[in-house]
Short mmCIF file of C-alpha atoms in Angstrom, two decimals:
data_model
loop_
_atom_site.label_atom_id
_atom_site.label_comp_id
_atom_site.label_asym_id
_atom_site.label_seq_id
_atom_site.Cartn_x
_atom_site.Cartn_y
_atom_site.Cartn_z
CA UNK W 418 106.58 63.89 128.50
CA UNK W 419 102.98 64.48 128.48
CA UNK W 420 102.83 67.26 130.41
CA UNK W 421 98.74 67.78 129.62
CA UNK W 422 97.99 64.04 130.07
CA UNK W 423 99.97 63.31 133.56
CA UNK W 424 98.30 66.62 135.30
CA UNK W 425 95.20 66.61 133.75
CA UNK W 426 95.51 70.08 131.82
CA UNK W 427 93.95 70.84 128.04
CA UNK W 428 97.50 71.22 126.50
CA UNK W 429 97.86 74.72 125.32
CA UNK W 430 96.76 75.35 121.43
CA UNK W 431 99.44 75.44 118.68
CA UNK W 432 98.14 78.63 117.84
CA UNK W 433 96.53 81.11 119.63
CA UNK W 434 93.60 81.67 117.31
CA UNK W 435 93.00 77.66 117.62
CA UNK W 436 92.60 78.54 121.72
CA UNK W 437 88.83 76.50 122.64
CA UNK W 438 86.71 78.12 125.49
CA UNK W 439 83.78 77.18 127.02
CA UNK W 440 80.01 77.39 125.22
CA UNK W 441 78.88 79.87 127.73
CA UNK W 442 81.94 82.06 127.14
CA UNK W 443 81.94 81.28 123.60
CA UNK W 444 78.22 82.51 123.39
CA UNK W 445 78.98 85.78 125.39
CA UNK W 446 81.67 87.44 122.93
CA UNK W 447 80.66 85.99 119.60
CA UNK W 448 77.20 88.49 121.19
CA UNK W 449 80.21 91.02 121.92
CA UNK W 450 81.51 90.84 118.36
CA UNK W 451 77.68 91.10 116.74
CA UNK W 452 76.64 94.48 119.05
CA UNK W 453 79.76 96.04 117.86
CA UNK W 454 79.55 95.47 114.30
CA UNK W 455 75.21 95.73 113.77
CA UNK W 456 74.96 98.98 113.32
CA UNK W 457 77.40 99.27 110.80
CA UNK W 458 76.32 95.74 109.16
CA UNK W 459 72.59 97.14 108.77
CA UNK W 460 73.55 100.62 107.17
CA UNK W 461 74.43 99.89 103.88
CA UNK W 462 71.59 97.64 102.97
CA UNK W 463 69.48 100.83 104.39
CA UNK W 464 71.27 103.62 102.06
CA UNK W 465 71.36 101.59 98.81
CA UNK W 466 67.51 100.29 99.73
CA UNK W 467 66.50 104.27 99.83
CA UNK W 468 68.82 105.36 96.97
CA UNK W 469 67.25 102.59 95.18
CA UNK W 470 63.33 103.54 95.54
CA UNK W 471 62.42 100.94 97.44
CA UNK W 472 59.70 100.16 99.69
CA UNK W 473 60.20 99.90 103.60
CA UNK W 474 59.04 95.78 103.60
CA UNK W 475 61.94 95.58 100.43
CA UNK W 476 64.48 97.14 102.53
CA UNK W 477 63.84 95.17 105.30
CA UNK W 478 64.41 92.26 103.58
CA UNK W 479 68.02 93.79 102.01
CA UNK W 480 68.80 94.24 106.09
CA UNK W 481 67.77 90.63 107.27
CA UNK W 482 69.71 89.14 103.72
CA UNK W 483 72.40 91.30 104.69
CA UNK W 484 73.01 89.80 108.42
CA UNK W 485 72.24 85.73 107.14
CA UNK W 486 75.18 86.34 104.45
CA UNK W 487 77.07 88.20 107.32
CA UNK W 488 76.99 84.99 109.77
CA UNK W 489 77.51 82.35 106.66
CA UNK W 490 80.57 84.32 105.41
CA UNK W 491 81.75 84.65 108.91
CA UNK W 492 81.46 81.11 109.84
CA UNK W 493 83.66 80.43 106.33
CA UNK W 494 86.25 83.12 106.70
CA UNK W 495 86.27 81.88 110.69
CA UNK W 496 86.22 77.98 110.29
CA UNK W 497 87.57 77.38 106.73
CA UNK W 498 86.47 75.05 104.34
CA UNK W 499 88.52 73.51 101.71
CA UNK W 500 90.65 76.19 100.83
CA UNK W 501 88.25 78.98 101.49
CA UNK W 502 88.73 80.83 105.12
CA UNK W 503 92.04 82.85 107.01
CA UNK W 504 90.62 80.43 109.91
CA UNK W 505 91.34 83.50 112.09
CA UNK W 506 88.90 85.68 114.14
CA UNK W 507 87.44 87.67 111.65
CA UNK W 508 83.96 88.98 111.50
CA UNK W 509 82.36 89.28 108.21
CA UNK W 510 79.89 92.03 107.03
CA UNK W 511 78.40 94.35 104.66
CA UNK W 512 80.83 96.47 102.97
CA UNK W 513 80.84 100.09 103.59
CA UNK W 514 83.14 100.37 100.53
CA UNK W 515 81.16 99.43 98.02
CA UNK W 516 78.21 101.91 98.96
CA UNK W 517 78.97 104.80 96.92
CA UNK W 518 79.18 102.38 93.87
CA UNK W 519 76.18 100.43 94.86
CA UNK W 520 74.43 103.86 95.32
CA UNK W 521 75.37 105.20 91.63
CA UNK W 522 74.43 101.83 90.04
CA UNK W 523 70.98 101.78 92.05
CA UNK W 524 69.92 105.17 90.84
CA UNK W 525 70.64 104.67 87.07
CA UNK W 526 69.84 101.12 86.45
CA UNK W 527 67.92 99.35 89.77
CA UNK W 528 68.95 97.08 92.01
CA UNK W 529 68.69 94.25 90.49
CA UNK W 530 71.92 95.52 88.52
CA UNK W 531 73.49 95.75 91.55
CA UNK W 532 73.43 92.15 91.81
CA UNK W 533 74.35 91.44 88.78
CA UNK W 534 77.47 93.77 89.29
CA UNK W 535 78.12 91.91 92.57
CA UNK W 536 78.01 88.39 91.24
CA UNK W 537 80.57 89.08 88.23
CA UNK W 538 82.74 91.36 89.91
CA UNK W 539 82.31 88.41 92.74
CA UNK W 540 83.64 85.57 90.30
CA UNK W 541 86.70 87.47 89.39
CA UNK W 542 87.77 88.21 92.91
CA UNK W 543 87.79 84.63 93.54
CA UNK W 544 90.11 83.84 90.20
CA UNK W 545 92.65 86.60 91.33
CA UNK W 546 92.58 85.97 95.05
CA UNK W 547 95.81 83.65 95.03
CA UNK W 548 97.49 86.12 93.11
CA UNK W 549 96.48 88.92 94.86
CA UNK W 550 97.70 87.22 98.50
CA UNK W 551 101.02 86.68 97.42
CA UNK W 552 101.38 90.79 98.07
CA UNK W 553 101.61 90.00 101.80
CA UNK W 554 105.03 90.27 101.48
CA UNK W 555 104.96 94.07 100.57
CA UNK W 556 103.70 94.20 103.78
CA UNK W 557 106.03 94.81 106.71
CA UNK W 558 106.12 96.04 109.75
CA UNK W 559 106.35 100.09 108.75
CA UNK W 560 103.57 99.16 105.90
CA UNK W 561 100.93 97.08 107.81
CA UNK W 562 101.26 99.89 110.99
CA UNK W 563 100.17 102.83 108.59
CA UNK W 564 97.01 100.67 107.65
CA UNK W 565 96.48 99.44 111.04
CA UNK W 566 96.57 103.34 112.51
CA UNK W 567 94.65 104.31 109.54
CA UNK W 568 91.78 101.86 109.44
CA UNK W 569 91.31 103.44 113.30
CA UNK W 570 91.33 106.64 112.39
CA UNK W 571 88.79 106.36 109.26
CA UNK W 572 86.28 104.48 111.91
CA UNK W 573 86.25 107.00 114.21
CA UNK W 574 84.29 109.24 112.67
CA UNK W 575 81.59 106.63 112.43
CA UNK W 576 81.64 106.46 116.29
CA UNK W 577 81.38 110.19 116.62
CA UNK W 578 78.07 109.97 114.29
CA UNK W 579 76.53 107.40 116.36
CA UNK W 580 77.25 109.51 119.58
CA UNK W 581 75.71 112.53 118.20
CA UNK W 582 72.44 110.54 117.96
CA UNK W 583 73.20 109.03 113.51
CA UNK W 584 73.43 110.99 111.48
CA UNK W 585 70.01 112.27 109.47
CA UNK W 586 67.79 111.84 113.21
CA UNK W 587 66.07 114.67 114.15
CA UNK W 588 67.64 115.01 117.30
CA UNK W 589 71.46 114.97 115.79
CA UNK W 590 73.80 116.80 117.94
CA UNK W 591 71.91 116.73 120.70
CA UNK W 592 74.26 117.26 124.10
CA UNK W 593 71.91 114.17 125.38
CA UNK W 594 72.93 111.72 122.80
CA UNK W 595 76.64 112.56 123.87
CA UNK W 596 75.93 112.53 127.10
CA UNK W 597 74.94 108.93 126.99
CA UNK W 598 77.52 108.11 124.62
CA UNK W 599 79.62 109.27 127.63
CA UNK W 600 77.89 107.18 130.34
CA UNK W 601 79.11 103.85 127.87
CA UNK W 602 82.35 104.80 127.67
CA UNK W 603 82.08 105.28 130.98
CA UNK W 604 81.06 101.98 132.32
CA UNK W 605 83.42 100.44 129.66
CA UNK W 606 86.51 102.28 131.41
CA UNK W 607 84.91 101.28 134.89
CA UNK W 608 84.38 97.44 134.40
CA UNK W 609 87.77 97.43 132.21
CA UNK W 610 89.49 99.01 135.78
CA UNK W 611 87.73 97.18 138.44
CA UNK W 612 87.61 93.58 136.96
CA UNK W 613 89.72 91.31 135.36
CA UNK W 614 89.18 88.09 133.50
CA UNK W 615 86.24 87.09 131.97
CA UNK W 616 83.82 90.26 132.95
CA UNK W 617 86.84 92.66 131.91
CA UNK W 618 86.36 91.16 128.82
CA UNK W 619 82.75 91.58 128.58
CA UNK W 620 83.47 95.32 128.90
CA UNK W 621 82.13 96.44 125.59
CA UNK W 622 79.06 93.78 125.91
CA UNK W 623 78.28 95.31 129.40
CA UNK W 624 78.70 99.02 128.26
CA UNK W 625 76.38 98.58 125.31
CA UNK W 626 73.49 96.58 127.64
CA UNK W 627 73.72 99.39 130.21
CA UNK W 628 73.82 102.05 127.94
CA UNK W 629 70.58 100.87 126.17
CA UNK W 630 68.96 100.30 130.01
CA UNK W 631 69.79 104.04 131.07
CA UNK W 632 68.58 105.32 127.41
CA UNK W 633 64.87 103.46 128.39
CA UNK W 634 64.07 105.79 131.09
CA UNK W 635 66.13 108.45 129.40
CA UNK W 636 63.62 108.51 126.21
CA UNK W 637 66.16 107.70 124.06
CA UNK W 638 65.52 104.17 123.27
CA UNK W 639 62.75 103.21 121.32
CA UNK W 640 61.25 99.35 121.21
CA UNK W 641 58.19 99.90 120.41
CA UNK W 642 58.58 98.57 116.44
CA UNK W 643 60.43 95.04 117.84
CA UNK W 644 56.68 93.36 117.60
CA UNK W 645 56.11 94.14 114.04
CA UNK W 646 56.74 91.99 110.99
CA UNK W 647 57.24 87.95 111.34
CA UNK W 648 58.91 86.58 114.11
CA UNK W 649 60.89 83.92 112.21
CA UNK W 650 61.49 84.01 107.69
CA UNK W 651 63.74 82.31 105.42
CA UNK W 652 65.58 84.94 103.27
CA UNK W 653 63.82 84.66 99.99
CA UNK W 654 65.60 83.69 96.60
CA UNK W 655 66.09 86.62 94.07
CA UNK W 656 63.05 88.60 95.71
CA UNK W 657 63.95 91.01 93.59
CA UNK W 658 63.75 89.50 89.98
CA UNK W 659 66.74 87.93 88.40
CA UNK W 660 69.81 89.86 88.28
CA UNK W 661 70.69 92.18 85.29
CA UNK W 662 74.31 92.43 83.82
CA UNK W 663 75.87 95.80 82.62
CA UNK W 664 78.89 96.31 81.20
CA UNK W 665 79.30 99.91 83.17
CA UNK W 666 78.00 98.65 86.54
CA UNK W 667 80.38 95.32 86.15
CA UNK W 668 83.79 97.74 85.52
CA UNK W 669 82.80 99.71 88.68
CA UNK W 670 82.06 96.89 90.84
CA UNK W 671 84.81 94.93 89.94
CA UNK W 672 87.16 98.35 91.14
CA UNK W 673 85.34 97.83 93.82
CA UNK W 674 86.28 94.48 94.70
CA UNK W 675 90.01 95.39 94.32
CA UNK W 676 89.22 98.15 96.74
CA UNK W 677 87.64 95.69 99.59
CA UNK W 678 90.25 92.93 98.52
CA UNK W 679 92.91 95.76 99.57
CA UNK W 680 91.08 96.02 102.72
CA UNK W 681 90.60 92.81 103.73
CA UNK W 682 94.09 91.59 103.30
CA UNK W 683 94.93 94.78 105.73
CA UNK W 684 92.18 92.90 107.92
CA UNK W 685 93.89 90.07 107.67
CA UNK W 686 97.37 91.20 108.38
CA UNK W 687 96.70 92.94 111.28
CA UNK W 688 94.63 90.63 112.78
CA UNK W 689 97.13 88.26 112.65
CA UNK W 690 99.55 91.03 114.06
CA UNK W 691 96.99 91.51 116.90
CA UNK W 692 96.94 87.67 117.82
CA UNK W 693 100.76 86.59 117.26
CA UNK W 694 100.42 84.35 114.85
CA UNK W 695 102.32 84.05 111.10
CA UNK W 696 100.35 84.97 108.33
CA UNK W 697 101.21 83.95 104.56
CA UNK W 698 100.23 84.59 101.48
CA UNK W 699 98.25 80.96 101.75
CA UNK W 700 96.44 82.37 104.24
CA UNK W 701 95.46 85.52 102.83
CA UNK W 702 94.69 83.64 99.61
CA UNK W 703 91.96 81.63 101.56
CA UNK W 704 90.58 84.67 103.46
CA UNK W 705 90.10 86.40 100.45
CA UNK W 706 88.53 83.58 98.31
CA UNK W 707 86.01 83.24 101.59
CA UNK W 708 86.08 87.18 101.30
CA UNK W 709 84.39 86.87 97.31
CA UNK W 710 82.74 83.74 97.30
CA UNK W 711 80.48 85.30 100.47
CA UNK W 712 80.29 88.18 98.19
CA UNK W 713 79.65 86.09 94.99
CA UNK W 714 76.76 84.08 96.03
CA UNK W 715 75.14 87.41 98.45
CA UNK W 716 73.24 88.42 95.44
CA UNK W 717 71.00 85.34 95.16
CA UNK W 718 69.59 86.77 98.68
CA UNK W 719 69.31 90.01 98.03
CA UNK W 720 72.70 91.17 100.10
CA UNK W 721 75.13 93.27 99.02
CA UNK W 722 79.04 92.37 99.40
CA UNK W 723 80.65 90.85 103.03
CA UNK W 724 83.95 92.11 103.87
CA UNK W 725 86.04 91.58 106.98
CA UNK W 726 84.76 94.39 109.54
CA UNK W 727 87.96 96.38 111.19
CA UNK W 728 85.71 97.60 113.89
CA UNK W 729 85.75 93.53 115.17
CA UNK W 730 89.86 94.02 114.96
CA UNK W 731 89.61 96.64 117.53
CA UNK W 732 87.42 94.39 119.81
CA UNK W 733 89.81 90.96 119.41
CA UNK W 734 92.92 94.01 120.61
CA UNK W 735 90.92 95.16 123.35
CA UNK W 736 89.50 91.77 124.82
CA UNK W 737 92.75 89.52 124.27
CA UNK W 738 90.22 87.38 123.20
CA UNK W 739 92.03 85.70 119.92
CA UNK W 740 89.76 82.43 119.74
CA UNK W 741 88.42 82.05 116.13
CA UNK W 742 85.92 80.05 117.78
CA UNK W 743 84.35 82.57 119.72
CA UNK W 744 84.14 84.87 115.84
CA UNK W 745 82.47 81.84 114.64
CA UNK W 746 80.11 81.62 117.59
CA UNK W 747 79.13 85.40 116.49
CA UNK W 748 78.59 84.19 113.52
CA UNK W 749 76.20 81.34 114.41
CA UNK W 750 73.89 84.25 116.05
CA UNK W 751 74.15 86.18 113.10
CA UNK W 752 72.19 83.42 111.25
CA UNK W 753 69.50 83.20 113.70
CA UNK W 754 69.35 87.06 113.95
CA UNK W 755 68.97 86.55 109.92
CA UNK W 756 66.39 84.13 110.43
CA UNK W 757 64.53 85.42 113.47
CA UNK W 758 63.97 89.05 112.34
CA UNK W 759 62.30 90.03 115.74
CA UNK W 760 65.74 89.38 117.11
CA UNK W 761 67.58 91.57 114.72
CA UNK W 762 64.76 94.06 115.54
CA UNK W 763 65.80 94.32 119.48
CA UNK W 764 69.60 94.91 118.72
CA UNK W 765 68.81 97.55 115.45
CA UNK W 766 66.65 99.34 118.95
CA UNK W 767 70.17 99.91 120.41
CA UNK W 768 70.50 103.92 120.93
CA UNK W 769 73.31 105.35 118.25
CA UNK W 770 74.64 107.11 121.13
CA UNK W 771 75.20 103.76 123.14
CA UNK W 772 77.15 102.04 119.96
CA UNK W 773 79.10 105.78 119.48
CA UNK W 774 80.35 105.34 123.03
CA UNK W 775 81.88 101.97 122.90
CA UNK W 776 82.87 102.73 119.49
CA UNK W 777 85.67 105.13 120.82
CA UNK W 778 87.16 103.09 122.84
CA UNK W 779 87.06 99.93 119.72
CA UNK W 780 88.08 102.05 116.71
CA UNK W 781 90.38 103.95 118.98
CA UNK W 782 92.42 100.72 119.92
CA UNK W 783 92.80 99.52 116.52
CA UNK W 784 94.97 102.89 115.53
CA UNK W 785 96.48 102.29 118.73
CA UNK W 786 97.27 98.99 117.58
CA UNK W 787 99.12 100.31 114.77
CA UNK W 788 100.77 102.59 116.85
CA UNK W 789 102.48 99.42 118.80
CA UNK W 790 103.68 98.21 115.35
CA UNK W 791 104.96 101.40 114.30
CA UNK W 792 107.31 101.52 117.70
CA UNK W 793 108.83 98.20 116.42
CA UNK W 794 110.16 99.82 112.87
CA UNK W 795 113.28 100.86 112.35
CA UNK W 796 113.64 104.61 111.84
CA UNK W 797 117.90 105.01 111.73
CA UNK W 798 119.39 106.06 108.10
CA UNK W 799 116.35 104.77 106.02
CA UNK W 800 113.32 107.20 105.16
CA UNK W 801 110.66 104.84 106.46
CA UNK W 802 109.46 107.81 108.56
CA UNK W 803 108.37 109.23 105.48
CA UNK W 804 106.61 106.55 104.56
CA UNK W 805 104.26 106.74 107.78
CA UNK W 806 104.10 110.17 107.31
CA UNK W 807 102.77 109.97 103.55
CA UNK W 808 100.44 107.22 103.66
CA UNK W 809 98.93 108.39 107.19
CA UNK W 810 98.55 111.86 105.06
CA UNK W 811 97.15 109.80 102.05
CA UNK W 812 95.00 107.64 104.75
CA UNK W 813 93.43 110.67 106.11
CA UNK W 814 92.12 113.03 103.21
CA UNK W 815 89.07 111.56 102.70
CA UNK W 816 88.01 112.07 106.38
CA UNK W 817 89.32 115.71 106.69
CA UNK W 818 87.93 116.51 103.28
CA UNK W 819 85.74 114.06 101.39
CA UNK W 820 85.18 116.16 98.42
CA UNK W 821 88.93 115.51 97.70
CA UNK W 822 88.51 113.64 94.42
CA UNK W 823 85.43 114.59 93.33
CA UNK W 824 86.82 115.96 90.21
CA UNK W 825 89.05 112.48 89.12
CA UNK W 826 87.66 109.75 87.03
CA UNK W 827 85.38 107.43 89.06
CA UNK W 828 88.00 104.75 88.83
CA UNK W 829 90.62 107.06 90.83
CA UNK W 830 88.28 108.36 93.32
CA UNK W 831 86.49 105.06 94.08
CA UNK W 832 89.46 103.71 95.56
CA UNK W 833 91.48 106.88 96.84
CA UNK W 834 88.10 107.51 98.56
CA UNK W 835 88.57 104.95 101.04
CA UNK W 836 91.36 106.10 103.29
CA UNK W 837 92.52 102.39 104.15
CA UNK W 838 93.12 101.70 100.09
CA UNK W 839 94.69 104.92 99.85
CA UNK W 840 96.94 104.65 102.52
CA UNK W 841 97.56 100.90 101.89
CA UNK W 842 98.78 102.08 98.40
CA UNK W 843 100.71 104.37 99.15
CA UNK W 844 102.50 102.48 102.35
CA UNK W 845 103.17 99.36 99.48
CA UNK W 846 104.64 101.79 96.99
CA UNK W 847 107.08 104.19 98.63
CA UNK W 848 108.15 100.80 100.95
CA UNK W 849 109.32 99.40 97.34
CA UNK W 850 110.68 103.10 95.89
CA UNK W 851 112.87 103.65 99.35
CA UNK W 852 113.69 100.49 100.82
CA UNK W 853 113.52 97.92 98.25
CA UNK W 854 114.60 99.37 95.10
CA UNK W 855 118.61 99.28 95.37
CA UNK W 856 119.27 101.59 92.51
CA UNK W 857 121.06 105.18 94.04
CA UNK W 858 120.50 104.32 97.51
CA UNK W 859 122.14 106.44 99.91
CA UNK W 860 123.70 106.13 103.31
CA UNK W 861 122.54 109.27 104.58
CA UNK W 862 119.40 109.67 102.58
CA UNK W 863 117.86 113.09 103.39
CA UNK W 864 117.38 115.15 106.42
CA UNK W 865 114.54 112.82 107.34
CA UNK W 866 117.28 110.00 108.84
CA UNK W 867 119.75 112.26 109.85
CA UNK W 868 118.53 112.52 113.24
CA UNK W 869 119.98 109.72 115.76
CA UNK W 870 118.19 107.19 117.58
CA UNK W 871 117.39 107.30 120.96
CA UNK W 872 118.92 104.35 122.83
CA UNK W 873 117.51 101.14 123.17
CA UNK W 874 117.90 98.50 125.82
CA UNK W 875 119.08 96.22 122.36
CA UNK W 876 122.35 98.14 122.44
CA UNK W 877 122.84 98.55 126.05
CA UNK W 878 124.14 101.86 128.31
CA UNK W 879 126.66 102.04 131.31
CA UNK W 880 123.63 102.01 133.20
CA UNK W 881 121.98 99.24 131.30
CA UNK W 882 123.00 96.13 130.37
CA UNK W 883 122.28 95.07 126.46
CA UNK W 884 119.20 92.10 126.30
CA UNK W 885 117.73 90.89 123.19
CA UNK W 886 114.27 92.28 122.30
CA UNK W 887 111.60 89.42 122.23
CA UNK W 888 110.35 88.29 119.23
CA UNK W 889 107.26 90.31 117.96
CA UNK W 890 104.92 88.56 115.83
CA UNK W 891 105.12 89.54 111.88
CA UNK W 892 103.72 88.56 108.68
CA UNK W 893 105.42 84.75 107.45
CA UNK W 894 107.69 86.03 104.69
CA UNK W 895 107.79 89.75 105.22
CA UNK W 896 110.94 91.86 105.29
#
């Protein structure tokens, strides 16, 4: 009837994720999504650059390869192209979960086997990336809300860090640095309470900007290194000598990419649970080939791996704001932070403190997230309670105690030290072993389902009339 063309409305978008917004507002949270993720994004390249022996001008140059790989991947995974990209709002950066690895490999052979690593193990996560999506259907509802509460959880302690002041400054733990990790949250909670729209929405951007303002006169924000170095660079090709190929380093870095290929598709899937909008295997197939060909061609950069950033889920489930466009906006400013290193200087000056206040309220929503999808499973005469409770046990030993696996072959505890892989495989597993394998299944299964359901306004009281739930948005081809 042409509903948009008669009244002069922009019909609505087929899908939320497809939603276009103005440039201004467009500009404003793709910012939003790079504050929340830079001081993560510029960590690794920082640890592997000192494990490795380099020199301060080297590892500036891992950092500034590290964000221009960060906006191209993001602008793939965000966009699409061909069939590489989810084409959802997901932020792409610098893996946290390949550290450890990168670390080891750095110390014994350089970094330019690193590279090498990265670029093999980079190759044969693209082959096995259409195989590997077709998994999303192991993934339902009690699975994907065990990762989802998980990947919160295992952030937070990141946030915590960056309110005591990051961890290895000398003034760690000071009550100041909490303090104005406090004042954020504060004005977070404030703005998200007294305004709606498109400030409330802004809450995290306006949080972190007065944060770092109150820190000036504080004397906890420091500027005074923004001036040095060139204003704008090209990232140089290998700057660090031609990659080197070992058999060892290849073997751990290809674990690896299984590891952040696990992750991801978790991204992916609860992203897409976050929005309302199906996600199938086709589509995790293309996020993860953008996902390994970012990582693939990092190297000739000097950059480490890109992975989809959960912190950037939190922020799309606290803003509402599912646009892909406005992700891919973030990304555009990630390039020109990557090749205007002064700007990348003036957000790296924003106070730990600042980023470990807003990052309570971002890494808390995403468990909270999961949370939501957890309330949607069904918990009568089935044991999928002990599935949450296992893989949310599984998810968490690496934070409570990261010495865990220490004494397992590197293989075991390179992935079981990640607490999303870890509770991702366990979720998948005891999801097939009680609810999909038919063989001696049992009405009344153990003391765990015994227990009756509360009642729910599906099956109606005297009181209360039965109504049909709504429709809650799952995975496309999940059980």
């Amino acid at each position: 009837m042409g509903h948009g063309k008669d009244t002069g409305e922009t019909p609505a978008p087929a899908r939320p994720e497809d939603e276009r917004l103005p440039f201004g507002q467009l500009l404003a949270y793709g910012t939003q999504h790079v504050l929340t993720m830079y001081g993560g994004l510029i960590a690794p390249p920082l640890i592997v650059g000192g494990a490795a022996g380099l020199k301060p001008a080297d590892i500036a140059l891992l950092v500034t390869a590290g964000i221009f790989v960060s906006g191209l991947a993001t602008l793939l995974q965000a966009l699409g192209l061909g069939p590489f990209g989810a084409r959802l709002p997901i932020v792409q950066g610098i893996s946290f979960a390949a550290v450890s690895t990168m670390v080891a490999i750095a110390g014994h052979d350089g970094v330019r086997s690193v590279f090498g690593a990265i670029m093999v193990a980079g190759v044969i996560g693209v082959v096995v990336s259409s195989f590997f999506a077709h998994l999303v259907r192991l993934f339902p509802p009690v699975v994907t809300g065990s990762i989802i509460s998980v990947i919160g959880i295992s952030l937070l302690p990141v946030a915590f860090d960056w309110a005591l002041g990051g961890r290895g400054t000398s003034g760690y733990g000071d009550p100041g640095n909490i303090a104005l990790a406090g004042v954020t949250l504060l004005v977070i909670l404030v703005i998200s309470r007294l305004f709606q729209g498109f400030v409330s929405r802004l809450s995290i951007l306006i949080g972190i900007v007065a944060g770092t303002l109150i820190a000036v006169p504080w004397g906890k924000a420091d500027f005074s290194g923004i001036g040095e170095g060139k204003a704008v660079s090209l990232p140089p090709v290998f700057a660090f000598g031609t990659p080197v190929f070992h058999a060892g380093a290849i073997v751990a870095m290809t674990i690896v990419v299984l590891v952040i290929m696990t992750e991801t598709m978790a991204d992916i899937v609860a992203i897409g649970e976050i929005v309302g909008t199906p996600v199938d295997h086709r589509r995790v197939a293309g996020g993860l080939r953008a996902d390994m060909l970012s990582s693939t061609v990092a190297p000739v950069v000097g950059a480490f791996p890109a992975s989809a950033f959960a912190q950037n889920v939190g922020l799309v489930a606290i803003t509402g704001i599912k646009s892909r466009f406005a992700v891919a906006a973030g990304g555009g400013v990630l390039v020109v932070l990557g090749l205007v290193p002064l700007f990348g200087r003036v957000v790296a000056a924003i106070p730990a403190p600042v980023l470990g206040g807003a990052g309570l309220v971002l890494f808390g929503s995403v468990a909270a997230s999961g949370i939501r999808t957890l309330s949607r499973v069904e918990y009568g005469d089935n044991l999928n309670i002990v599935i949450v409770a296992v893989s949310l046990g599984m998810g968490m030993v690496p934070i409570a105690r990261p010495e865990f696996w220490d004494g397992f072959p590197d293989g075991v505890a390179v992935i079981l030290d990640s607490g999303i892989s870890a509770a991702a495989i366990t979720a998948v597993l005891l999801n097939l072993f009680f609810n999909q394998w038919s063989a001696y299944k049992k009405d009344k299964p153990s003391v765990f389902a015994a227990a009756p359901e509360r009642a729910t306004p599906a099956s109606g009281t005297p009181d209360r009339p039965a109504v049909e739930p709504p429709p809650s948005p799952g995975i496309a081809g999940a059980s």
